[in-house]
Structure formats: structure tokens, C-alpha cells
PDB file of N, CA and C in Angstrom:
ATOM      1  N   MET A   3      -4.274   1.044  24.195  1.00  0.00           N
ATOM      2  CA  MET A   3      -2.843   0.895  24.315  1.00  0.00           C
ATOM      3  C   MET A   3      -2.297  -0.091  23.282  1.00  0.00           C
ATOM      4  N   LEU A   4      -2.915  -1.275  23.179  1.00  0.00           N
ATOM      5  CA  LEU A   4      -2.455  -2.259  22.203  1.00  0.00           C
ATOM      6  C   LEU A   4      -2.591  -1.740  20.777  1.00  0.00           C
ATOM      7  N   GLU A   5      -3.707  -1.074  20.500  1.00  0.00           N
ATOM      8  CA  GLU A   5      -3.913  -0.560  19.146  1.00  0.00           C
ATOM      9  C   GLU A   5      -2.881   0.496  18.783  1.00  0.00           C
ATOM     10  N   SER A   6      -2.495   1.344  19.719  1.00  0.00           N
ATOM     11  CA  SER A   6      -1.496   2.365  19.404  1.00  0.00           C
ATOM     12  C   SER A   6      -0.137   1.715  19.164  1.00  0.00           C
ATOM     13  N   ARG A   7       0.195   0.660  19.917  1.00  0.00           N
ATOM     14  CA  ARG A   7       1.450  -0.072  19.669  1.00  0.00           C
ATOM     15  C   ARG A   7       1.405  -0.750  18.305  1.00  0.00           C
ATOM     16  N   ALA A   8       0.271  -1.355  17.992  1.00  0.00           N
ATOM     17  CA  ALA A   8       0.123  -2.017  16.693  1.00  0.00           C
ATOM     18  C   ALA A   8       0.222  -0.996  15.566  1.00  0.00           C
ATOM     19  N   ALA A   9      -0.414   0.150  15.743  1.00  0.00           N
ATOM     20  CA  ALA A   9      -0.382   1.190  14.717  1.00  0.00           C
ATOM     21  C   ALA A   9       1.048   1.648  14.454  1.00  0.00           C
ATOM     22  N   GLY A  10       1.819   1.814  15.510  1.00  0.00           N
ATOM     23  CA  GLY A  10       3.207   2.217  15.334  1.00  0.00           C
ATOM     24  C   GLY A  10       4.002   1.195  14.544  1.00  0.00           C
ATOM     25  N   MET A  11       3.828  -0.069  14.884  1.00  0.00           N
ATOM     26  CA  MET A  11       4.539  -1.136  14.171  1.00  0.00           C
ATOM     27  C   MET A  11       4.097  -1.215  12.709  1.00  0.00           C
ATOM     28  N   ILE A  12       2.811  -1.118  12.482  1.00  0.00           N
ATOM     29  CA  ILE A  12       2.289  -1.237  11.117  1.00  0.00           C
ATOM     30  C   ILE A  12       2.724  -0.040  10.276  1.00  0.00           C
ATOM     31  N   ARG A  13       2.654   1.148  10.843  1.00  0.00           N
ATOM     32  CA  ARG A  13       3.095   2.332  10.089  1.00  0.00           C
ATOM     33  C   ARG A  13       4.573   2.226   9.712  1.00  0.00           C
ATOM     34  N   GLU A  14       5.376   1.763  10.645  1.00  0.00           N
ATOM     35  CA  GLU A  14       6.808   1.586  10.360  1.00  0.00           C
ATOM     36  C   GLU A  14       7.005   0.565   9.246  1.00  0.00           C
ATOM     37  N   TYR A  15       6.260  -0.527   9.304  1.00  0.00           N
ATOM     38  CA  TYR A  15       6.338  -1.537   8.252  1.00  0.00           C
ATOM     39  C   TYR A  15       5.930  -0.939   6.905  1.00  0.00           C
ATOM     40  N   LEU A  16       4.831  -0.200   6.892  1.00  0.00           N
ATOM     41  CA  LEU A  16       4.358   0.400   5.647  1.00  0.00           C
ATOM     42  C   LEU A  16       5.379   1.388   5.085  1.00  0.00           C
ATOM     43  N   ARG A  17       6.010   2.159   5.970  1.00  0.00           N
ATOM     44  CA  ARG A  17       7.062   3.089   5.513  1.00  0.00           C
ATOM     45  C   ARG A  17       8.238   2.327   4.920  1.00  0.00           C
ATOM     46  N   SER A  18       8.649   1.273   5.601  1.00  0.00           N
ATOM     47  CA  SER A  18       9.813   0.519   5.131  1.00  0.00           C
ATOM     48  C   SER A  18       9.509  -0.258   3.850  1.00  0.00           C
ATOM     49  N   GLN A  19       8.259  -0.548   3.610  1.00  0.00           N
ATOM     50  CA  GLN A  19       7.855  -1.332   2.442  1.00  0.00           C
ATOM     51  C   GLN A  19       7.127  -0.492   1.387  1.00  0.00           C
ATOM     52  N   ALA A  20       7.287   0.806   1.439  1.00  0.00           N
ATOM     53  CA  ALA A  20       6.553   1.696   0.531  1.00  0.00           C
ATOM     54  C   ALA A  20       6.746   1.309  -0.928  1.00  0.00           C
ATOM     55  N   THR A  21       7.951   0.973  -1.308  1.00  0.00           N
ATOM     56  CA  THR A  21       8.221   0.599  -2.696  1.00  0.00           C
ATOM     57  C   THR A  21       7.447  -0.664  -3.075  1.00  0.00           C
ATOM     58  N   ASN A  22       7.454  -1.661  -2.199  1.00  0.00           N
ATOM     59  CA  ASN A  22       6.720  -2.898  -2.483  1.00  0.00           C
ATOM     60  C   ASN A  22       5.218  -2.666  -2.514  1.00  0.00           C
ATOM     61  N   LEU A  23       4.711  -1.828  -1.625  1.00  0.00           N
ATOM     62  CA  LEU A  23       3.278  -1.515  -1.617  1.00  0.00           C
ATOM     63  C   LEU A  23       2.871  -0.837  -2.917  1.00  0.00           C
ATOM     64  N   GLU A  24       3.653   0.149  -3.340  1.00  0.00           N
ATOM     65  CA  GLU A  24       3.352   0.855  -4.587  1.00  0.00           C
ATOM     66  C   GLU A  24       3.435  -0.094  -5.774  1.00  0.00           C
ATOM     67  N   ARG A  25       4.432  -0.970  -5.773  1.00  0.00           N
ATOM     68  CA  ARG A  25       4.595  -1.943  -6.853  1.00  0.00           C
ATOM     69  C   ARG A  25       3.390  -2.874  -6.911  1.00  0.00           C
ATOM     70  N   ALA A  26       2.949  -3.372  -5.780  1.00  0.00           N
ATOM     71  CA  ALA A  26       1.798  -4.280  -5.746  1.00  0.00           C
ATOM     72  C   ALA A  26       0.548  -3.575  -6.275  1.00  0.00           C
ATOM     73  N   GLU A  27       0.327  -2.349  -5.848  1.00  0.00           N
ATOM     74  CA  GLU A  27      -0.841  -1.605  -6.317  1.00  0.00           C
ATOM     75  C   GLU A  27      -0.744  -1.310  -7.813  1.00  0.00           C
ATOM     76  N   ARG A  28       0.426  -0.879  -8.246  1.00  0.00           N
ATOM     77  CA  ARG A  28       0.624  -0.538  -9.663  1.00  0.00           C
ATOM     78  C   ARG A  28       0.417  -1.762 -10.552  1.00  0.00           C
ATOM     79  N   LEU A  29       1.000  -2.896 -10.164  1.00  0.00           N
ATOM     80  CA  LEU A  29       0.850  -4.110 -10.966  1.00  0.00           C
ATOM     81  C   LEU A  29      -0.592  -4.606 -10.972  1.00  0.00           C
ATOM     82  N   GLY A  30      -1.277  -4.492  -9.840  1.00  0.00           N
ATOM     83  CA  GLY A  30      -2.687  -4.882  -9.787  1.00  0.00           C
ATOM     84  C   GLY A  30      -3.547  -4.016 -10.694  1.00  0.00           C
ATOM     85  N   GLU A  31      -3.288  -2.712 -10.677  1.00  0.00           N
ATOM     86  CA  GLU A  31      -4.043  -1.798 -11.537  1.00  0.00           C
ATOM     87  C   GLU A  31      -3.777  -2.091 -13.007  1.00  0.00           C
ATOM     88  N   ARG A  32      -2.527  -2.391 -13.341  1.00  0.00           N
ATOM     89  CA  ARG A  32      -2.179  -2.699 -14.731  1.00  0.00           C
ATOM     90  C   ARG A  32      -2.903  -3.959 -15.196  1.00  0.00           C
ATOM     91  N   ALA A  33      -2.903  -4.985 -14.368  1.00  0.00           N
ATOM     92  CA  ALA A  33      -3.574  -6.238 -14.733  1.00  0.00           C
ATOM     93  C   ALA A  33      -5.072  -5.996 -14.942  1.00  0.00           C
ATOM     94  N   GLU A  34      -5.670  -5.189 -14.071  1.00  0.00           N
ATOM     95  CA  GLU A  34      -7.098  -4.870 -14.221  1.00  0.00           C
ATOM     96  C   GLU A  34      -7.368  -4.099 -15.508  1.00  0.00           C
ATOM     97  N   ARG A  35      -6.514  -3.112 -15.806  1.00  0.00           N
ATOM     98  CA  ARG A  35      -6.691  -2.330 -17.050  1.00  0.00           C
ATOM     99  C   ARG A  35      -6.627  -3.235 -18.270  1.00  0.00           C
ATOM    100  N   LEU A  36      -5.661  -4.139 -18.282  1.00  0.00           N
ATOM    101  CA  LEU A  36      -5.536  -5.053 -19.417  1.00  0.00           C
ATOM    102  C   LEU A  36      -6.772  -5.930 -19.561  1.00  0.00           C
ATOM    103  N   GLU A  37      -7.277  -6.434 -18.445  1.00  0.00           N
ATOM    104  CA  GLU A  37      -8.469  -7.279 -18.497  1.00  0.00           C
ATOM    105  C   GLU A  37      -9.679  -6.495 -18.994  1.00  0.00           C
ATOM    106  N   LYS A  38      -9.834  -5.259 -18.515  1.00  0.00           N
ATOM    107  CA  LYS A  38     -10.967  -4.436 -18.953  1.00  0.00           C
ATOM    108  C   LYS A  38     -10.865  -4.084 -20.429  1.00  0.00           C
ATOM    109  N   ALA A  39      -9.626  -3.979 -20.929  1.00  0.00           N
ATOM    110  CA  ALA A  39      -9.420  -3.652 -22.340  1.00  0.00           C
ATOM    111  C   ALA A  39      -9.580  -4.883 -23.227  1.00  0.00           C
ATOM    112  N   GLY A  40      -9.845  -6.025 -22.622  1.00  0.00           N
ATOM    113  CA  GLY A  40     -10.050  -7.237 -23.397  1.00  0.00           C
ATOM    114  C   GLY A  40      -8.770  -7.963 -23.756  1.00  0.00           C
ATOM    115  N   ILE A  41      -7.668  -7.599 -23.106  1.00  0.00           N
ATOM    116  CA  ILE A  41      -6.394  -8.267 -23.351  1.00  0.00           C
ATOM    117  C   ILE A  41      -5.841  -8.806 -22.028  1.00  0.00           C
ATOM    118  N   PRO A  42      -6.508  -9.808 -21.473  1.00  0.00           N
ATOM    119  CA  PRO A  42      -6.032 -10.328 -20.192  1.00  0.00           C
ATOM    120  C   PRO A  42      -4.619 -10.883 -20.316  1.00  0.00           C
ATOM    121  N   SER A  43      -3.817 -10.607 -19.319  1.00  0.00           N
ATOM    122  CA  SER A  43      -2.430 -11.056 -19.310  1.00  0.00           C
ATOM    123  C   SER A  43      -2.184 -11.877 -18.049  1.00  0.00           C
ATOM    124  N   GLU A  44      -1.952 -13.167 -18.256  1.00  0.00           N
ATOM    125  CA  GLU A  44      -1.697 -14.037 -17.119  1.00  0.00           C
ATOM    126  C   GLU A  44      -0.407 -13.630 -16.410  1.00  0.00           C
ATOM    127  N   SER A  45       0.597 -13.223 -17.169  1.00  0.00           N
ATOM    128  CA  SER A  45       1.855 -12.822 -16.537  1.00  0.00           C
ATOM    129  C   SER A  45       1.681 -11.550 -15.718  1.00  0.00           C
ATOM    130  N   ALA A  46       0.894 -10.603 -16.199  1.00  0.00           N
ATOM    131  CA  ALA A  46       0.639  -9.373 -15.436  1.00  0.00           C
ATOM    132  C   ALA A  46      -0.116  -9.706 -14.154  1.00  0.00           C
ATOM    133  N   ARG A  47      -1.104 -10.579 -14.247  1.00  0.00           N
ATOM    134  CA  ARG A  47      -1.873 -10.985 -13.070  1.00  0.00           C
ATOM    135  C   ARG A  47      -0.982 -11.722 -12.074  1.00  0.00           C
ATOM    136  N   ASN A  48      -0.094 -12.596 -12.572  1.00  0.00           N
ATOM    137  CA  ASN A  48       0.816 -13.335 -11.691  1.00  0.00           C
ATOM    138  C   ASN A  48       1.795 -12.409 -10.977  1.00  0.00           C
ATOM    139  N   ARG A  49       2.349 -11.433 -11.694  1.00  0.00           N
ATOM    140  CA  ARG A  49       3.268 -10.476 -11.069  1.00  0.00           C
ATOM    141  C   ARG A  49       2.552  -9.674  -9.994  1.00  0.00           C
ATOM    142  N   ALA A  50       1.340  -9.259 -10.282  1.00  0.00           N
ATOM    143  CA  ALA A  50       0.564  -8.491  -9.306  1.00  0.00           C
ATOM    144  C   ALA A  50       0.274  -9.338  -8.071  1.00  0.00           C
ATOM    145  N   GLU A  51      -0.082 -10.584  -8.273  1.00  0.00           N
ATOM    146  CA  GLU A  51      -0.387 -11.462  -7.145  1.00  0.00           C
ATOM    147  C   GLU A  51       0.857 -11.761  -6.312  1.00  0.00           C
ATOM    148  N   ARG A  52       1.995 -11.951  -6.963  1.00  0.00           N
ATOM    149  CA  ARG A  52       3.237 -12.181  -6.213  1.00  0.00           C
ATOM    150  C   ARG A  52       3.609 -10.970  -5.366  1.00  0.00           C
ATOM    151  N   ALA A  53       3.480  -9.787  -5.935  1.00  0.00           N
ATOM    152  CA  ALA A  53       3.802  -8.565  -5.190  1.00  0.00           C
ATOM    153  C   ALA A  53       2.859  -8.403  -4.002  1.00  0.00           C
ATOM    154  N   ARG A  54       1.590  -8.656  -4.211  1.00  0.00           N
ATOM    155  CA  ARG A  54       0.593  -8.553  -3.127  1.00  0.00           C
ATOM    156  C   ARG A  54       0.878  -9.589  -2.043  1.00  0.00           C
ATOM    157  N   THR A  55       1.237 -10.793  -2.438  1.00  0.00           N
ATOM    158  CA  THR A  55       1.541 -11.859  -1.495  1.00  0.00           C
ATOM    159  C   THR A  55       2.745 -11.508  -0.631  1.00  0.00           C
ATOM    160  N   GLU A  56       3.760 -10.870  -1.219  1.00  0.00           N
ATOM    161  CA  GLU A  56       4.937 -10.456  -0.458  1.00  0.00           C
ATOM    162  C   GLU A  56       4.553  -9.479   0.647  1.00  0.00           C
ATOM    163  N   VAL A  57       3.734  -8.504   0.310  1.00  0.00           N
ATOM    164  CA  VAL A  57       3.293  -7.516   1.296  1.00  0.00           C
ATOM    165  C   VAL A  57       2.480  -8.197   2.393  1.00  0.00           C
ATOM    166  N   MET A  58       1.560  -9.064   1.998  1.00  0.00           N
ATOM    167  CA  MET A  58       0.711  -9.747   2.967  1.00  0.00           C
ATOM    168  C   MET A  58       1.521 -10.669   3.871  1.00  0.00           C
ATOM    169  N   ALA A  59       2.541 -11.316   3.320  1.00  0.00           N
ATOM    170  CA  ALA A  59       3.386 -12.197   4.130  1.00  0.00           C
ATOM    171  C   ALA A  59       4.134 -11.387   5.183  1.00  0.00           C
ATOM    172  N   GLY A  60       4.598 -10.209   4.797  1.00  0.00           N
ATOM    173  CA  GLY A  60       5.271  -9.346   5.760  1.00  0.00           C
ATOM    174  C   GLY A  60       4.343  -8.906   6.872  1.00  0.00           C
ATOM    175  N   LEU A  61       3.120  -8.561   6.519  1.00  0.00           N
ATOM    176  CA  LEU A  61       2.139  -8.179   7.542  1.00  0.00           C
ATOM    177  C   LEU A  61       1.797  -9.359   8.450  1.00  0.00           C
ATOM    178  N   ALA A  62       1.699 -10.550   7.882  1.00  0.00           N
ATOM    179  CA  ALA A  62       1.394 -11.731   8.689  1.00  0.00           C
ATOM    180  C   ALA A  62       2.528 -12.016   9.675  1.00  0.00           C
ATOM    181  N   ALA A  63       3.767 -11.864   9.228  1.00  0.00           N
ATOM    182  CA  ALA A  63       4.915 -12.081  10.124  1.00  0.00           C
ATOM    183  C   ALA A  63       4.928 -11.026  11.224  1.00  0.00           C
ATOM    184  N   LEU A  64       4.646  -9.791  10.848  1.00  0.00           N
ATOM    185  CA  LEU A  64       4.595  -8.709  11.827  1.00  0.00           C
ATOM    186  C   LEU A  64       3.495  -8.984  12.857  1.00  0.00           C
ATOM    187  N   ARG A  65       2.358  -9.459  12.383  1.00  0.00           N
ATOM    188  CA  ARG A  65       1.249  -9.797  13.276  1.00  0.00           C
ATOM    189  C   ARG A  65       1.661 -10.881  14.271  1.00  0.00           C
ATOM    190  N   GLY A  66       2.353 -11.892  13.764  1.00  0.00           N
ATOM    191  CA  GLY A  66       2.799 -12.970  14.635  1.00  0.00           C
ATOM    192  C   GLY A  66       3.705 -12.461  15.747  1.00  0.00           C
ATOM    193  N   ARG A  67       4.641 -11.590  15.394  1.00  0.00           N
ATOM    194  CA  ARG A  67       5.528 -11.022  16.415  1.00  0.00           C
ATOM    195  C   ARG A  67       4.754 -10.167  17.400  1.00  0.00           C
ATOM    196  N   PHE A  68       3.810  -9.393  16.887  1.00  0.00           N
ATOM    197  CA  PHE A  68       3.027  -8.525  17.765  1.00  0.00           C
ATOM    198  C   PHE A  68       2.172  -9.350  18.724  1.00  0.00           C
ATOM    199  N   VAL A  69       1.504 -10.358  18.209  1.00  0.00           N
ATOM    200  CA  VAL A  69       0.631 -11.190  19.046  1.00  0.00           C
ATOM    201  C   VAL A  69       1.458 -11.894  20.116  1.00  0.00           C
ATOM    202  N   GLU A  70       2.619 -12.381  19.747  1.00  0.00           N
ATOM    203  CA  GLU A  70       3.487 -13.050  20.725  1.00  0.00           C
ATOM    204  C   GLU A  70       3.907 -12.077  21.830  1.00  0.00           C
ATOM    205  N   ALA A  71       4.264 -10.865  21.450  1.00  0.00           N
ATOM    206  CA  ALA A  71       4.698  -9.874  22.436  1.00  0.00           C
ATOM    207  C   ALA A  71       3.527  -9.333  23.256  1.00  0.00           C
ATOM    208  N   ALA A  72       2.353  -9.191  22.624  1.00  0.00           N
ATOM    209  CA  ALA A  72       1.196  -8.592  23.287  1.00  0.00           C
ATOM    210  C   ALA A  72       0.401  -9.606  24.099  1.00  0.00           C
ATOM    211  N   GLY A  73       0.617 -10.860  23.852  1.00  0.00           N
ATOM    212  CA  GLY A  73      -0.052 -11.853  24.673  1.00  0.00           C
ATOM    213  C   GLY A  73      -1.387 -12.338  24.171  1.00  0.00           C
ATOM    214  N   GLY A  74      -1.447 -12.821  22.969  1.00  0.00           N
ATOM    215  CA  GLY A  74      -2.611 -13.567  22.542  1.00  0.00           C
ATOM    216  C   GLY A  74      -3.726 -12.846  21.839  1.00  0.00           C
ATOM    217  N   ARG A  75      -4.929 -13.277  22.169  1.00  0.00           N
ATOM    218  CA  ARG A  75      -6.134 -12.908  21.438  1.00  0.00           C
ATOM    219  C   ARG A  75      -6.373 -11.400  21.357  1.00  0.00           C
ATOM    220  N   GLU A  76      -6.212 -10.701  22.454  1.00  0.00           N
ATOM    221  CA  GLU A  76      -6.441  -9.246  22.434  1.00  0.00           C
ATOM    222  C   GLU A  76      -5.440  -8.544  21.517  1.00  0.00           C
ATOM    223  N   GLY A  77      -4.209  -9.015  21.529  1.00  0.00           N
ATOM    224  CA  GLY A  77      -3.198  -8.461  20.630  1.00  0.00           C
ATOM    225  C   GLY A  77      -3.555  -8.693  19.179  1.00  0.00           C
ATOM    226  N   ALA A  78      -4.051  -9.895  18.873  1.00  0.00           N
ATOM    227  CA  ALA A  78      -4.459 -10.224  17.507  1.00  0.00           C
ATOM    228  C   ALA A  78      -5.609  -9.328  17.058  1.00  0.00           C
ATOM    229  N   ARG A  79      -6.585  -9.154  17.936  1.00  0.00           N
ATOM    230  CA  ARG A  79      -7.731  -8.291  17.587  1.00  0.00           C
ATOM    231  C   ARG A  79      -7.292  -6.855  17.354  1.00  0.00           C
ATOM    232  N   ALA A  80      -6.429  -6.353  18.228  1.00  0.00           N
ATOM    233  CA  ALA A  80      -5.950  -4.974  18.095  1.00  0.00           C
ATOM    234  C   ALA A  80      -5.196  -4.808  16.774  1.00  0.00           C
ATOM    235  N   PHE A  81      -4.317  -5.749  16.471  1.00  0.00           N
ATOM    236  CA  PHE A  81      -3.540  -5.681  15.234  1.00  0.00           C
ATOM    237  C   PHE A  81      -4.469  -5.692  14.021  1.00  0.00           C
ATOM    238  N   ASP A  82      -5.428  -6.604  14.018  1.00  0.00           N
ATOM    239  CA  ASP A  82      -6.358  -6.719  12.889  1.00  0.00           C
ATOM    240  C   ASP A  82      -7.192  -5.453  12.700  1.00  0.00           C
ATOM    241  N   ARG A  83      -7.620  -4.835  13.795  1.00  0.00           N
ATOM    242  CA  ARG A  83      -8.400  -3.593  13.685  1.00  0.00           C
ATOM    243  C   ARG A  83      -7.562  -2.495  13.035  1.00  0.00           C
ATOM    244  N   VAL A  84      -6.298  -2.407  13.423  1.00  0.00           N
ATOM    245  CA  VAL A  84      -5.433  -1.368  12.866  1.00  0.00           C
ATOM    246  C   VAL A  84      -5.145  -1.637  11.389  1.00  0.00           C
ATOM    247  N   VAL A  85      -4.920  -2.888  11.035  1.00  0.00           N
ATOM    248  CA  VAL A  85      -4.708  -3.224   9.619  1.00  0.00           C
ATOM    249  C   VAL A  85      -5.941  -2.846   8.813  1.00  0.00           C
ATOM    250  N   ASP A  86      -7.128  -3.135   9.352  1.00  0.00           N
ATOM    251  CA  ASP A  86      -8.367  -2.765   8.662  1.00  0.00           C
ATOM    252  C   ASP A  86      -8.440  -1.266   8.402  1.00  0.00           C
ATOM    253  N   LEU A  87      -7.923  -0.479   9.316  1.00  0.00           N
ATOM    254  CA  LEU A  87      -7.946   0.974   9.167  1.00  0.00           C
ATOM    255  C   LEU A  87      -6.857   1.503   8.246  1.00  0.00           C
ATOM    256  N   LEU A  88      -5.648   0.984   8.388  1.00  0.00           N
ATOM    257  CA  LEU A  88      -4.504   1.558   7.684  1.00  0.00           C
ATOM    258  C   LEU A  88      -4.265   0.986   6.286  1.00  0.00           C
ATOM    259  N   CYS A  89      -4.523  -0.284   6.111  1.00  0.00           N
ATOM    260  CA  CYS A  89      -4.230  -0.893   4.802  1.00  0.00           C
ATOM    261  C   CYS A  89      -5.123  -2.102   4.542  1.00  0.00           C
ATOM    262  N   PRO A  90      -6.424  -1.894   4.448  1.00  0.00           N
ATOM    263  CA  PRO A  90      -7.353  -3.023   4.291  1.00  0.00           C
ATOM    264  C   PRO A  90      -7.120  -3.846   3.031  1.00  0.00           C
ATOM    265  N   THR A  91      -6.570  -3.255   2.016  1.00  0.00           N
ATOM    266  CA  THR A  91      -6.310  -3.975   0.772  1.00  0.00           C
ATOM    267  C   THR A  91      -5.325  -5.122   0.970  1.00  0.00           C
ATOM    268  N   PHE A  92      -4.416  -4.938   1.916  1.00  0.00           N
ATOM    269  CA  PHE A  92      -3.358  -5.923   2.126  1.00  0.00           C
ATOM    270  C   PHE A  92      -3.555  -6.754   3.375  1.00  0.00           C
ATOM    271  N   LYS A  93      -4.767  -6.811   3.883  1.00  0.00           N
ATOM    272  CA  LYS A  93      -5.010  -7.587   5.099  1.00  0.00           C
ATOM    273  C   LYS A  93      -4.785  -9.068   4.803  1.00  0.00           C
ATOM    274  N   PRO A  94      -3.841  -9.674   5.543  1.00  0.00           N
ATOM    275  CA  PRO A  94      -3.619 -11.117   5.353  1.00  0.00           C
ATOM    276  C   PRO A  94      -4.828 -11.914   5.838  1.00  0.00           C
ATOM    277  N   LEU A  95      -5.023 -13.053   5.236  1.00  0.00           N
ATOM    278  CA  LEU A  95      -6.094 -13.954   5.663  1.00  0.00           C
ATOM    279  C   LEU A  95      -5.512 -14.896   6.699  1.00  0.00           C
ATOM    280  N   TYR A  96      -6.167 -14.988   7.854  1.00  0.00           N
ATOM    281  CA  TYR A  96      -5.663 -15.837   8.927  1.00  0.00           C
ATOM    282  C   TYR A  96      -6.536 -17.048   9.081  1.00  0.00           C
TER     283      TYR A  96
END
């Protein structure tokens, strides 16, 4: 039950943040390509990290609201399991 509620919230967040998610992935891929080509770009890496941080901050805030509503540890575990399944790349560090 908790996991299905978490999944609904996370999917809605991912839909609403699709542009930011794509931007974070695109900028990360660009920074990696530049580094592999031997032309590392600190600005490209910084932009990618900022975009990724924005997505992760949103997920962390969503997690906080979910845990508060779901009542603690079990809610946190359920949320984390769903994040691992749906968007492991953007899993916030707690």
C-alpha cells in the first residue's frame, strides 16, 4: 500500500519535472563526452551537477512530505524502494 502511494507521487513528480530530468541527463552526457574526448569542461560539469542537484532536491522534499504523511520509517523505506526502481540515477543521499 505505501509503495503504491509512493509510486504515484514519484511518477507525478517525474512527469511534472520531465524537462528538468531530461536537461540533467543531457548535460551529464555532454560533460562525459567532453571528458572522454580529452576536453574536460568545468562549466559543463558544473551545469550538469546543478541540474542533477535540482532534481534530487525535489525528490528529497517529496520524500520528506511522504514520510511525514505515511508515518516514519516504513514510509521512508517504501519511498526509497520506489525511487530505486523508477529513477535510481536521481536517488537523493539521505
